């Protein structure tokens, strides 16, 4: 079930990436580059990469399968990032002091 929730979140994130790519095209940038969605759940990545549905995924609303189309057309890619390297956790979770300092240094491009 967690994979389905994260898959839905990826779909929403993919829409945001697509809108950013559209804005970049409107700004007449020469090179069209695809976006990258970073995910720490391998089940959610498998849902993006596998165009088939199963009994466990049929409850996911069709509008959230939008990310599969973007992935299939090459507009975005999905990359696995270990949970320990998810620097946005600094903004969303209660962290230990060491973890907080580590993520803060990474986000601010500070030396370790």
PDB file of N, CA and C in Angstrom:
ATOM      1  N   UNK A   1       0.817  -1.195   0.000  1.00  0.00           N
ATOM      2  CA  UNK A   1       0.000   0.000   0.000  1.00  0.00           C
ATOM      3  C   UNK A   1       0.859   1.256   0.000  1.00  0.00           C
ATOM      4  N   UNK A   2       1.992   1.201   0.724  1.00  0.00           N
ATOM      5  CA  UNK A   2       2.890   2.352   0.753  1.00  0.00           C
ATOM      6  C   UNK A   2       3.420   2.648  -0.642  1.00  0.00           C
ATOM      7  N   UNK A   3       3.697   1.584  -1.420  1.00  0.00           N
ATOM      8  CA  UNK A   3       4.177   1.795  -2.786  1.00  0.00           C
ATOM      9  C   UNK A   3       3.147   2.555  -3.603  1.00  0.00           C
ATOM     10  N   UNK A   4       1.871   2.246  -3.422  1.00  0.00           N
ATOM     11  CA  UNK A   4       0.818   2.934  -4.168  1.00  0.00           C
ATOM     12  C   UNK A   4       0.761   4.403  -3.788  1.00  0.00           C
ATOM     13  N   UNK A   5       0.894   4.699  -2.508  1.00  0.00           N
ATOM     14  CA  UNK A   5       0.872   6.093  -2.051  1.00  0.00           C
ATOM     15  C   UNK A   5       2.052   6.855  -2.640  1.00  0.00           C
ATOM     16  N   UNK A   6       3.229   6.241  -2.600  1.00  0.00           N
ATOM     17  CA  UNK A   6       4.415   6.896  -3.150  1.00  0.00           C
ATOM     18  C   UNK A   6       4.321   7.020  -4.665  1.00  0.00           C
ATOM     19  N   UNK A   7       3.692   6.032  -5.312  1.00  0.00           N
ATOM     20  CA  UNK A   7       3.485   6.091  -6.757  1.00  0.00           C
ATOM     21  C   UNK A   7       2.604   7.286  -7.117  1.00  0.00           C
ATOM     22  N   UNK A   8       1.544   7.500  -6.356  1.00  0.00           N
ATOM     23  CA  UNK A   8       0.662   8.650  -6.582  1.00  0.00           C
ATOM     24  C   UNK A   8       1.448   9.943  -6.387  1.00  0.00           C
ATOM     25  N   UNK A   9       2.266   9.996  -5.348  1.00  0.00           N
ATOM     26  CA  UNK A   9       3.087  11.194  -5.112  1.00  0.00           C
ATOM     27  C   UNK A   9       4.057  11.423  -6.261  1.00  0.00           C
ATOM     28  N   UNK A  10       4.633  10.345  -6.799  1.00  0.00           N
ATOM     29  CA  UNK A  10       5.527  10.480  -7.954  1.00  0.00           C
ATOM     30  C   UNK A  10       4.780  11.042  -9.148  1.00  0.00           C
ATOM     31  N   UNK A  11       3.541  10.608  -9.339  1.00  0.00           N
ATOM     32  CA  UNK A  11       2.743  11.127 -10.447  1.00  0.00           C
ATOM     33  C   UNK A  11       2.535  12.622 -10.335  1.00  0.00           C
ATOM     34  N   UNK A  12       2.251  13.072  -9.132  1.00  0.00           N
ATOM     35  CA  UNK A  12       2.079  14.511  -8.917  1.00  0.00           C
ATOM     36  C   UNK A  12       3.396  15.245  -9.133  1.00  0.00           C
ATOM     37  N   UNK A  13       4.485  14.646  -8.691  1.00  0.00           N
ATOM     38  CA  UNK A  13       5.799  15.253  -8.887  1.00  0.00           C
ATOM     39  C   UNK A  13       6.149  15.290 -10.375  1.00  0.00           C
ATOM     40  N   UNK A  14       5.775  14.242 -11.091  1.00  0.00           N
ATOM     41  CA  UNK A  14       6.045  14.201 -12.528  1.00  0.00           C
ATOM     42  C   UNK A  14       5.298  15.312 -13.261  1.00  0.00           C
ATOM     43  N   UNK A  15       4.084  15.594 -12.833  1.00  0.00           N
ATOM     44  CA  UNK A  15       3.343  16.711 -13.434  1.00  0.00           C
ATOM     45  C   UNK A  15       4.086  18.025 -13.224  1.00  0.00           C
ATOM     46  N   UNK A  16       4.608  18.212 -12.028  1.00  0.00           N
ATOM     47  CA  UNK A  16       5.357  19.441 -11.738  1.00  0.00           C
ATOM     48  C   UNK A  16       6.612  19.519 -12.600  1.00  0.00           C
ATOM     49  N   UNK A  17       7.298  18.385 -12.758  1.00  0.00           N
ATOM     50  CA  UNK A  17       8.493  18.353 -13.611  1.00  0.00           C
ATOM     51  C   UNK A  17       8.113  18.683 -15.045  1.00  0.00           C
ATOM     52  N   UNK A  18       7.007  18.120 -15.502  1.00  0.00           N
ATOM     53  CA  UNK A  18       6.568  18.382 -16.878  1.00  0.00           C
ATOM     54  C   UNK A  18       6.241  19.865 -17.076  1.00  0.00           C
ATOM     55  N   UNK A  19       5.581  20.472 -16.102  1.00  0.00           N
ATOM     56  CA  UNK A  19       5.268  21.900 -16.203  1.00  0.00           C
ATOM     57  C   UNK A  19       6.543  22.735 -16.248  1.00  0.00           C
ATOM     58  N   UNK A  20       7.533  22.348 -15.456  1.00  0.00           N
ATOM     59  CA  UNK A  20       8.809  23.064 -15.492  1.00  0.00           C
ATOM     60  C   UNK A  20       9.486  22.918 -16.849  1.00  0.00           C
ATOM     61  N   UNK A  21       9.431  21.707 -17.410  1.00  0.00           N
ATOM     62  CA  UNK A  21      10.017  21.496 -18.734  1.00  0.00           C
ATOM     63  C   UNK A  21       9.292  22.329 -19.779  1.00  0.00           C
ATOM     64  N   UNK A  22       7.967  22.420 -19.664  1.00  0.00           N
ATOM     65  CA  UNK A  22       7.184  23.223 -20.596  1.00  0.00           C
ATOM     66  C   UNK A  22       7.579  24.690 -20.487  1.00  0.00           C
ATOM     67  N   UNK A  23       7.747  25.170 -19.249  1.00  0.00           N
ATOM     68  CA  UNK A  23       8.160  26.559 -19.054  1.00  0.00           C
ATOM     69  C   UNK A  23       9.538  26.806 -19.649  1.00  0.00           C
ATOM     70  N   UNK A  24      10.426  25.845 -19.490  1.00  0.00           N
ATOM     71  CA  UNK A  24      11.767  26.004 -20.064  1.00  0.00           C
ATOM     72  C   UNK A  24      11.696  26.073 -21.580  1.00  0.00           C
ATOM     73  N   UNK A  25      10.837  25.254 -22.177  1.00  0.00           N
ATOM     74  CA  UNK A  25      10.691  25.304 -23.639  1.00  0.00           C
ATOM     75  C   UNK A  25      10.137  26.645 -24.066  1.00  0.00           C
ATOM     76  N   UNK A  26       9.176  27.163 -23.295  1.00  0.00           N
ATOM     77  CA  UNK A  26       8.607  28.467 -23.624  1.00  0.00           C
ATOM     78  C   UNK A  26       9.650  29.562 -23.537  1.00  0.00           C
ATOM     79  N   UNK A  27      10.598  29.411 -22.660  1.00  0.00           N
ATOM     80  CA  UNK A  27      11.664  30.398 -22.523  1.00  0.00           C
ATOM     81  C   UNK A  27      12.712  30.232 -23.616  1.00  0.00           C
ATOM     82  N   UNK A  28      12.459  29.351 -24.547  1.00  0.00           N
ATOM     83  CA  UNK A  28      13.296  29.150 -25.740  1.00  0.00           C
ATOM     84  C   UNK A  28      14.703  28.675 -25.413  1.00  0.00           C
ATOM     85  N   UNK A  29      14.826  27.813 -24.451  1.00  0.00           N
ATOM     86  CA  UNK A  29      16.135  27.218 -24.209  1.00  0.00           C
ATOM     87  C   UNK A  29      16.391  26.201 -25.304  1.00  0.00           C
ATOM     88  N   UNK A  30      17.587  26.153 -25.789  1.00  0.00           N
ATOM     89  CA  UNK A  30      17.925  25.332 -26.944  1.00  0.00           C
ATOM     90  C   UNK A  30      17.844  23.837 -26.655  1.00  0.00           C
ATOM     91  N   UNK A  31      18.437  23.393 -25.607  1.00  0.00           N
ATOM     92  CA  UNK A  31      18.506  21.955 -25.362  1.00  0.00           C
ATOM     93  C   UNK A  31      17.324  21.492 -24.524  1.00  0.00           C
ATOM     94  N   UNK A  32      16.655  20.469 -24.990  1.00  0.00           N
ATOM     95  CA  UNK A  32      15.553  19.879 -24.225  1.00  0.00           C
ATOM     96  C   UNK A  32      16.117  18.727 -23.405  1.00  0.00           C
ATOM     97  N   UNK A  33      16.066  18.882 -22.108  1.00  0.00           N
ATOM     98  CA  UNK A  33      16.574  17.849 -21.217  1.00  0.00           C
ATOM     99  C   UNK A  33      15.423  17.327 -20.366  1.00  0.00           C
ATOM    100  N   UNK A  34      15.420  16.029 -20.145  1.00  0.00           N
ATOM    101  CA  UNK A  34      14.383  15.432 -19.323  1.00  0.00           C
ATOM    102  C   UNK A  34      14.639  15.665 -17.848  1.00  0.00           C
ATOM    103  N   UNK A  35      13.583  15.561 -17.062  1.00  0.00           N
ATOM    104  CA  UNK A  35      13.704  15.721 -15.619  1.00  0.00           C
ATOM    105  C   UNK A  35      13.988  14.388 -14.953  1.00  0.00           C
ATOM    106  N   UNK A  36      14.435  14.461 -13.734  1.00  0.00           N
ATOM    107  CA  UNK A  36      14.732  13.263 -12.954  1.00  0.00           C
ATOM    108  C   UNK A  36      13.898  13.305 -11.679  1.00  0.00           C
ATOM    109  N   UNK A  37      13.160  12.229 -11.422  1.00  0.00           N
ATOM    110  CA  UNK A  37      12.404  12.081 -10.182  1.00  0.00           C
ATOM    111  C   UNK A  37      13.226  11.164  -9.283  1.00  0.00           C
ATOM    112  N   UNK A  38      13.571  11.647  -8.102  1.00  0.00           N
ATOM    113  CA  UNK A  38      14.349  10.862  -7.148  1.00  0.00           C
ATOM    114  C   UNK A  38      13.395  10.167  -6.188  1.00  0.00           C
ATOM    115  N   UNK A  39      13.558   8.856  -6.019  1.00  0.00           N
ATOM    116  CA  UNK A  39      12.636   8.072  -5.197  1.00  0.00           C
ATOM    117  C   UNK A  39      13.431   7.101  -4.340  1.00  0.00           C
ATOM    118  N   UNK A  40      12.995   6.900  -3.097  1.00  0.00           N
ATOM    119  CA  UNK A  40      13.681   5.963  -2.214  1.00  0.00           C
ATOM    120  C   UNK A  40      12.901   4.666  -2.013  1.00  0.00           C
ATOM    121  N   UNK A  41      11.818   4.476  -2.739  1.00  0.00           N
ATOM    122  CA  UNK A  41      11.016   3.265  -2.615  1.00  0.00           C
ATOM    123  C   UNK A  41      11.076   2.498  -3.932  1.00  0.00           C
ATOM    124  N   UNK A  42      11.695   1.323  -3.901  1.00  0.00           N
ATOM    125  CA  UNK A  42      11.868   0.554  -5.132  1.00  0.00           C
ATOM    126  C   UNK A  42      10.548   0.017  -5.668  1.00  0.00           C
ATOM    127  N   UNK A  43       9.573  -0.200  -4.796  1.00  0.00           N
ATOM    128  CA  UNK A  43       8.253  -0.631  -5.254  1.00  0.00           C
ATOM    129  C   UNK A  43       7.574   0.438  -6.090  1.00  0.00           C
ATOM    130  N   UNK A  44       7.696   1.691  -5.673  1.00  0.00           N
ATOM    131  CA  UNK A  44       7.115   2.800  -6.431  1.00  0.00           C
ATOM    132  C   UNK A  44       7.822   2.961  -7.774  1.00  0.00           C
ATOM    133  N   UNK A  45       9.141   2.754  -7.796  1.00  0.00           N
ATOM    134  CA  UNK A  45       9.889   2.828  -9.056  1.00  0.00           C
ATOM    135  C   UNK A  45       9.422   1.727  -9.999  1.00  0.00           C
ATOM    136  N   UNK A  46       9.202   0.530  -9.465  1.00  0.00           N
ATOM    137  CA  UNK A  46       8.727  -0.584 -10.290  1.00  0.00           C
ATOM    138  C   UNK A  46       7.353  -0.283 -10.879  1.00  0.00           C
ATOM    139  N   UNK A  47       6.479   0.390 -10.126  1.00  0.00           N
ATOM    140  CA  UNK A  47       5.162   0.753 -10.649  1.00  0.00           C
ATOM    141  C   UNK A  47       5.279   1.725 -11.821  1.00  0.00           C
ATOM    142  N   UNK A  48       6.249   2.617 -11.764  1.00  0.00           N
ATOM    143  CA  UNK A  48       6.453   3.565 -12.863  1.00  0.00           C
ATOM    144  C   UNK A  48       6.968   2.836 -14.096  1.00  0.00           C
ATOM    145  N   UNK A  49       7.912   1.947 -13.905  1.00  0.00           N
ATOM    146  CA  UNK A  49       8.585   1.297 -15.024  1.00  0.00           C
ATOM    147  C   UNK A  49       7.780   0.157 -15.637  1.00  0.00           C
ATOM    148  N   UNK A  50       6.803  -0.382 -14.919  1.00  0.00           N
ATOM    149  CA  UNK A  50       6.007  -1.503 -15.411  1.00  0.00           C
ATOM    150  C   UNK A  50       4.644  -0.998 -15.875  1.00  0.00           C
ATOM    151  N   UNK A  51       4.372  -1.040 -17.184  1.00  0.00           N
ATOM    152  CA  UNK A  51       3.105  -0.508 -17.685  1.00  0.00           C
ATOM    153  C   UNK A  51       1.887  -1.400 -17.405  1.00  0.00           C
ATOM    154  N   UNK A  52       2.095  -2.583 -16.862  1.00  0.00           N
ATOM    155  CA  UNK A  52       0.988  -3.498 -16.601  1.00  0.00           C
ATOM    156  C   UNK A  52       0.384  -3.239 -15.228  1.00  0.00           C
ATOM    157  N   UNK A  53      -0.907  -3.511 -15.107  1.00  0.00           N
ATOM    158  CA  UNK A  53      -1.582  -3.390 -13.816  1.00  0.00           C
ATOM    159  C   UNK A  53      -1.823  -4.773 -13.248  1.00  0.00           C
ATOM    160  N   UNK A  54      -1.945  -4.837 -11.953  1.00  0.00           N
ATOM    161  CA  UNK A  54      -2.265  -6.099 -11.302  1.00  0.00           C
ATOM    162  C   UNK A  54      -3.418  -5.847 -10.340  1.00  0.00           C
ATOM    163  N   UNK A  55      -3.860  -6.879  -9.682  1.00  0.00           N
ATOM    164  CA  UNK A  55      -4.932  -6.735  -8.717  1.00  0.00           C
ATOM    165  C   UNK A  55      -4.572  -5.801  -7.577  1.00  0.00           C
ATOM    166  N   UNK A  56      -3.283  -5.694  -7.298  1.00  0.00           N
ATOM    167  CA  UNK A  56      -2.840  -4.847  -6.189  1.00  0.00           C
ATOM    168  C   UNK A  56      -2.732  -3.381  -6.588  1.00  0.00           C
ATOM    169  N   UNK A  57      -2.717  -3.099  -7.893  1.00  0.00           N
ATOM    170  CA  UNK A  57      -2.556  -1.705  -8.332  1.00  0.00           C
ATOM    171  C   UNK A  57      -3.772  -1.170  -9.074  1.00  0.00           C
ATOM    172  N   UNK A  58      -4.793  -1.994  -9.256  1.00  0.00           N
ATOM    173  CA  UNK A  58      -5.934  -1.536 -10.056  1.00  0.00           C
ATOM    174  C   UNK A  58      -6.741  -0.436  -9.364  1.00  0.00           C
ATOM    175  N   UNK A  59      -6.561  -0.256  -8.062  1.00  0.00           N
ATOM    176  CA  UNK A  59      -7.292   0.784  -7.333  1.00  0.00           C
ATOM    177  C   UNK A  59      -6.712   2.175  -7.568  1.00  0.00           C
ATOM    178  N   UNK A  60      -5.526   2.263  -8.162  1.00  0.00           N
ATOM    179  CA  UNK A  60      -4.895   3.567  -8.391  1.00  0.00           C
ATOM    180  C   UNK A  60      -5.621   4.257  -9.539  1.00  0.00           C
ATOM    181  N   UNK A  61      -6.085   5.452  -9.297  1.00  0.00           N
ATOM    182  CA  UNK A  61      -6.837   6.221 -10.289  1.00  0.00           C
ATOM    183  C   UNK A  61      -5.998   6.431 -11.550  1.00  0.00           C
ATOM    184  N   UNK A  62      -6.639   6.369 -12.692  1.00  0.00           N
ATOM    185  CA  UNK A  62      -5.969   6.488 -13.987  1.00  0.00           C
ATOM    186  C   UNK A  62      -5.160   7.777 -14.094  1.00  0.00           C
ATOM    187  N   UNK A  63      -5.619   8.847 -13.500  1.00  0.00           N
ATOM    188  CA  UNK A  63      -4.905  10.125 -13.626  1.00  0.00           C
ATOM    189  C   UNK A  63      -3.516  10.077 -13.010  1.00  0.00           C
ATOM    190  N   UNK A  64      -3.273   9.132 -12.110  1.00  0.00           N
ATOM    191  CA  UNK A  64      -1.957   9.026 -11.498  1.00  0.00           C
ATOM    192  C   UNK A  64      -0.993   8.192 -12.339  1.00  0.00           C
ATOM    193  N   UNK A  65      -1.500   7.546 -13.391  1.00  0.00           N
ATOM    194  CA  UNK A  65      -0.623   6.797 -14.294  1.00  0.00           C
ATOM    195  C   UNK A  65       0.055   7.721 -15.296  1.00  0.00           C
ATOM    196  N   UNK A  66      -0.175   8.995 -15.170  1.00  0.00           N
ATOM    197  CA  UNK A  66       0.431  10.014 -16.019  1.00  0.00           C
ATOM    198  C   UNK A  66       1.952   9.875 -16.045  1.00  0.00           C
ATOM    199  N   UNK A  67       2.536   9.530 -14.915  1.00  0.00           N
ATOM    200  CA  UNK A  67       3.987   9.409 -14.820  1.00  0.00           C
ATOM    201  C   UNK A  67       4.518   8.300 -15.723  1.00  0.00           C
ATOM    202  N   UNK A  68       3.727   7.252 -15.940  1.00  0.00           N
ATOM    203  CA  UNK A  68       4.178   6.170 -16.821  1.00  0.00           C
ATOM    204  C   UNK A  68       4.362   6.665 -18.252  1.00  0.00           C
ATOM    205  N   UNK A  69       3.454   7.522 -18.697  1.00  0.00           N
ATOM    206  CA  UNK A  69       3.575   8.081 -20.040  1.00  0.00           C
ATOM    207  C   UNK A  69       4.814   8.946 -20.177  1.00  0.00           C
ATOM    208  N   UNK A  70       5.081   9.760 -19.168  1.00  0.00           N
ATOM    209  CA  UNK A  70       6.281  10.604 -19.201  1.00  0.00           C
ATOM    210  C   UNK A  70       7.545   9.758 -19.172  1.00  0.00           C
ATOM    211  N   UNK A  71       7.524   8.688 -18.387  1.00  0.00           N
ATOM    212  CA  UNK A  71       8.677   7.800 -18.311  1.00  0.00           C
ATOM    213  C   UNK A  71       8.860   7.074 -19.644  1.00  0.00           C
ATOM    214  N   UNK A  72       7.759   6.593 -20.208  1.00  0.00           N
ATOM    215  CA  UNK A  72       7.828   5.869 -21.474  1.00  0.00           C
ATOM    216  C   UNK A  72       8.312   6.723 -22.630  1.00  0.00           C
ATOM    217  N   UNK A  73       7.962   8.000 -22.624  1.00  0.00           N
ATOM    218  CA  UNK A  73       8.379   8.892 -23.713  1.00  0.00           C
ATOM    219  C   UNK A  73       9.774   9.466 -23.486  1.00  0.00           C
ATOM    220  N   UNK A  74      10.352   9.206 -22.323  1.00  0.00           N
ATOM    221  CA  UNK A  74      11.696   9.703 -22.039  1.00  0.00           C
ATOM    222  C   UNK A  74      11.740  11.124 -21.513  1.00  0.00           C
ATOM    223  N   UNK A  75      10.564  11.719 -21.235  1.00  0.00           N
ATOM    224  CA  UNK A  75      10.546  13.082 -20.692  1.00  0.00           C
ATOM    225  C   UNK A  75      11.109  13.137 -19.275  1.00  0.00           C
ATOM    226  N   UNK A  76      10.954  12.049 -18.532  1.00  0.00           N
ATOM    227  CA  UNK A  76      11.522  11.986 -17.187  1.00  0.00           C
ATOM    228  C   UNK A  76      12.189  10.633 -16.996  1.00  0.00           C
ATOM    229  N   UNK A  77      13.047  10.565 -16.016  1.00  0.00           N
ATOM    230  CA  UNK A  77      13.604   9.293 -15.579  1.00  0.00           C
ATOM    231  C   UNK A  77      13.394   9.209 -14.072  1.00  0.00           C
ATOM    232  N   UNK A  78      13.391   7.999 -13.560  1.00  0.00           N
ATOM    233  CA  UNK A  78      13.200   7.788 -12.130  1.00  0.00           C
ATOM    234  C   UNK A  78      14.473   7.140 -11.605  1.00  0.00           C
ATOM    235  N   UNK A  79      15.056   7.752 -10.607  1.00  0.00           N
ATOM    236  CA  UNK A  79      16.333   7.287 -10.072  1.00  0.00           C
ATOM    237  C   UNK A  79      16.177   6.926  -8.604  1.00  0.00           C
ATOM    238  N   UNK A  80      16.749   5.777  -8.220  1.00  0.00           N
ATOM    239  CA  UNK A  80      16.721   5.355  -6.822  1.00  0.00           C
ATOM    240  C   UNK A  80      17.753   6.149  -6.032  1.00  0.00           C
ATOM    241  N   UNK A  81      17.324   6.661  -4.899  1.00  0.00           N
ATOM    242  CA  UNK A  81      18.208   7.367  -3.970  1.00  0.00           C
ATOM    243  C   UNK A  81      17.962   6.766  -2.590  1.00  0.00           C
ATOM    244  N   UNK A  82      19.006   6.279  -1.926  1.00  0.00           N
ATOM    245  CA  UNK A  82      18.802   5.707  -0.590  1.00  0.00           C
ATOM    246  C   UNK A  82      18.175   6.726   0.365  1.00  0.00           C
ATOM    247  N   UNK A  83      17.415   6.231   1.298  1.00  0.00           N
ATOM    248  CA  UNK A  83      16.741   7.101   2.258  1.00  0.00           C
ATOM    249  C   UNK A  83      17.728   8.017   2.980  1.00  0.00           C
ATOM    250  N   UNK A  84      18.916   7.515   3.235  1.00  0.00           N
ATOM    251  CA  UNK A  84      19.918   8.320   3.951  1.00  0.00           C
ATOM    252  C   UNK A  84      20.401   9.510   3.131  1.00  0.00           C
ATOM    253  N   UNK A  85      20.160   9.501   1.826  1.00  0.00           N
ATOM    254  CA  UNK A  85      20.602  10.593   0.954  1.00  0.00           C
ATOM    255  C   UNK A  85      19.456  11.504   0.521  1.00  0.00           C
ATOM    256  N   UNK A  86      18.297  11.350   1.122  1.00  0.00           N
ATOM    257  CA  UNK A  86      17.145  12.196   0.803  1.00  0.00           C
ATOM    258  C   UNK A  86      17.250  13.484   1.611  1.00  0.00           C
ATOM    259  N   UNK A  87      17.900  14.479   1.042  1.00  0.00           N
ATOM    260  CA  UNK A  87      18.192  15.707   1.772  1.00  0.00           C
ATOM    261  C   UNK A  87      16.940  16.529   2.079  1.00  0.00           C
ATOM    262  N   UNK A  88      15.862  16.300   1.370  1.00  0.00           N
ATOM    263  CA  UNK A  88      14.618  17.018   1.662  1.00  0.00           C
ATOM    264  C   UNK A  88      14.035  16.586   3.003  1.00  0.00           C
ATOM    265  N   UNK A  89      14.496  15.461   3.540  1.00  0.00           N
ATOM    266  CA  UNK A  89      14.038  15.028   4.863  1.00  0.00           C
ATOM    267  C   UNK A  89      14.302  16.102   5.908  1.00  0.00           C
ATOM    268  N   UNK A  90      15.302  16.918   5.679  1.00  0.00           N
ATOM    269  CA  UNK A  90      15.607  18.031   6.575  1.00  0.00           C
ATOM    270  C   UNK A  90      14.382  18.922   6.761  1.00  0.00           C
ATOM    271  N   UNK A  91      13.588  19.044   5.712  1.00  0.00           N
ATOM    272  CA  UNK A  91      12.433  19.931   5.737  1.00  0.00           C
ATOM    273  C   UNK A  91      11.148  19.241   6.181  1.00  0.00           C
ATOM    274  N   UNK A  92      11.143  17.910   6.206  1.00  0.00           N
ATOM    275  CA  UNK A  92       9.886  17.200   6.430  1.00  0.00           C
ATOM    276  C   UNK A  92       9.864  16.269   7.629  1.00  0.00           C
ATOM    277  N   UNK A  93      11.022  15.997   8.241  1.00  0.00           N
ATOM    278  CA  UNK A  93      11.058  15.012   9.321  1.00  0.00           C
ATOM    279  C   UNK A  93      11.856  15.517  10.509  1.00  0.00           C
ATOM    280  N   UNK A  94      11.554  14.939  11.656  1.00  0.00           N
ATOM    281  CA  UNK A  94      12.365  15.202  12.848  1.00  0.00           C
ATOM    282  C   UNK A  94      13.623  14.351  12.734  1.00  0.00           C
ATOM    283  N   UNK A  95      14.789  14.993  12.779  1.00  0.00           N
ATOM    284  CA  UNK A  95      16.050  14.285  12.590  1.00  0.00           C
ATOM    285  C   UNK A  95      16.938  14.439  13.817  1.00  0.00           C
ATOM    286  N   UNK A  96      17.859  13.504  13.952  1.00  0.00           N
ATOM    287  CA  UNK A  96      18.863  13.638  15.006  1.00  0.00           C
ATOM    288  C   UNK A  96      19.775  14.814  14.655  1.00  0.00           C
ATOM    289  N   UNK A  97      20.517  15.289  15.623  1.00  0.00           N
ATOM    290  CA  UNK A  97      21.407  16.430  15.387  1.00  0.00           C
ATOM    291  C   UNK A  97      22.419  16.114  14.279  1.00  0.00           C
ATOM    292  N   UNK A  98      23.014  14.924  14.329  1.00  0.00           N
ATOM    293  CA  UNK A  98      24.018  14.554  13.325  1.00  0.00           C
ATOM    294  C   UNK A  98      23.402  14.509  11.928  1.00  0.00           C
ATOM    295  N   UNK A  99      22.223  13.916  11.823  1.00  0.00           N
ATOM    296  CA  UNK A  99      21.544  13.831  10.531  1.00  0.00           C
ATOM    297  C   UNK A  99      21.138  15.215  10.032  1.00  0.00           C
ATOM    298  N   UNK A 100      20.643  16.037  10.929  1.00  0.00           N
ATOM    299  CA  UNK A 100      20.268  17.404  10.573  1.00  0.00           C
ATOM    300  C   UNK A 100      21.469  18.171  10.031  1.00  0.00           C
ATOM    301  N   UNK A 101      22.602  18.069  10.706  1.00  0.00           N
ATOM    302  CA  UNK A 101      23.804  18.779  10.258  1.00  0.00           C
ATOM    303  C   UNK A 101      24.301  18.241   8.922  1.00  0.00           C
ATOM    304  N   UNK A 102      24.231  16.921   8.738  1.00  0.00           N
ATOM    305  CA  UNK A 102      24.662  16.313   7.477  1.00  0.00           C
ATOM    306  C   UNK A 102      23.817  16.834   6.310  1.00  0.00           C
ATOM    307  N   UNK A 103      22.498  16.764   6.453  1.00  0.00           N
ATOM    308  CA  UNK A 103      21.610  17.206   5.370  1.00  0.00           C
ATOM    309  C   UNK A 103      21.731  18.711   5.131  1.00  0.00           C
ATOM    310  N   UNK A 104      21.913  19.485   6.181  1.00  0.00           N
ATOM    311  CA  UNK A 104      22.077  20.928   6.029  1.00  0.00           C
ATOM    312  C   UNK A 104      23.337  21.245   5.220  1.00  0.00           C
ATOM    313  N   UNK A 105      24.430  20.548   5.535  1.00  0.00           N
ATOM    314  CA  UNK A 105      25.671  20.766   4.772  1.00  0.00           C
ATOM    315  C   UNK A 105      25.482  20.403   3.305  1.00  0.00           C
ATOM    316  N   UNK A 106      24.789  19.315   3.036  1.00  0.00           N
ATOM    317  CA  UNK A 106      24.558  18.889   1.651  1.00  0.00           C
ATOM    318  C   UNK A 106      23.702  19.903   0.897  1.00  0.00           C
ATOM    319  N   UNK A 107      22.630  20.361   1.522  1.00  0.00           N
ATOM    320  CA  UNK A 107      21.741  21.317   0.857  1.00  0.00           C
ATOM    321  C   UNK A 107      22.412  22.662   0.609  1.00  0.00           C
ATOM    322  N   UNK A 108      23.315  23.040   1.484  1.00  0.00           N
ATOM    323  CA  UNK A 108      23.967  24.340   1.362  1.00  0.00           C
ATOM    324  C   UNK A 108      25.325  24.250   0.660  1.00  0.00           C
ATOM    325  N   UNK A 109      25.653  23.065   0.128  1.00  0.00           N
ATOM    326  CA  UNK A 109      26.926  22.840  -0.563  1.00  0.00           C
ATOM    327  C   UNK A 109      28.122  23.230   0.291  1.00  0.00           C
ATOM    328  N   UNK A 110      28.060  22.865   1.545  1.00  0.00           N
ATOM    329  CA  UNK A 110      29.155  23.155   2.467  1.00  0.00           C
ATOM    330  C   UNK A 110      30.081  21.941   2.540  1.00  0.00           C
ATOM    331  N   UNK A 111      31.370  22.162   2.774  1.00  0.00           N
ATOM    332  CA  UNK A 111      32.286  21.015   2.915  1.00  0.00           C
ATOM    333  C   UNK A 111      31.939  20.208   4.160  1.00  0.00           C
ATOM    334  N   UNK A 112      32.252  18.937   4.096  1.00  0.00           N
ATOM    335  CA  UNK A 112      31.930  18.059   5.234  1.00  0.00           C
ATOM    336  C   UNK A 112      32.965  18.109   6.303  1.00  0.00           C
TER     337      UNK A 112
END
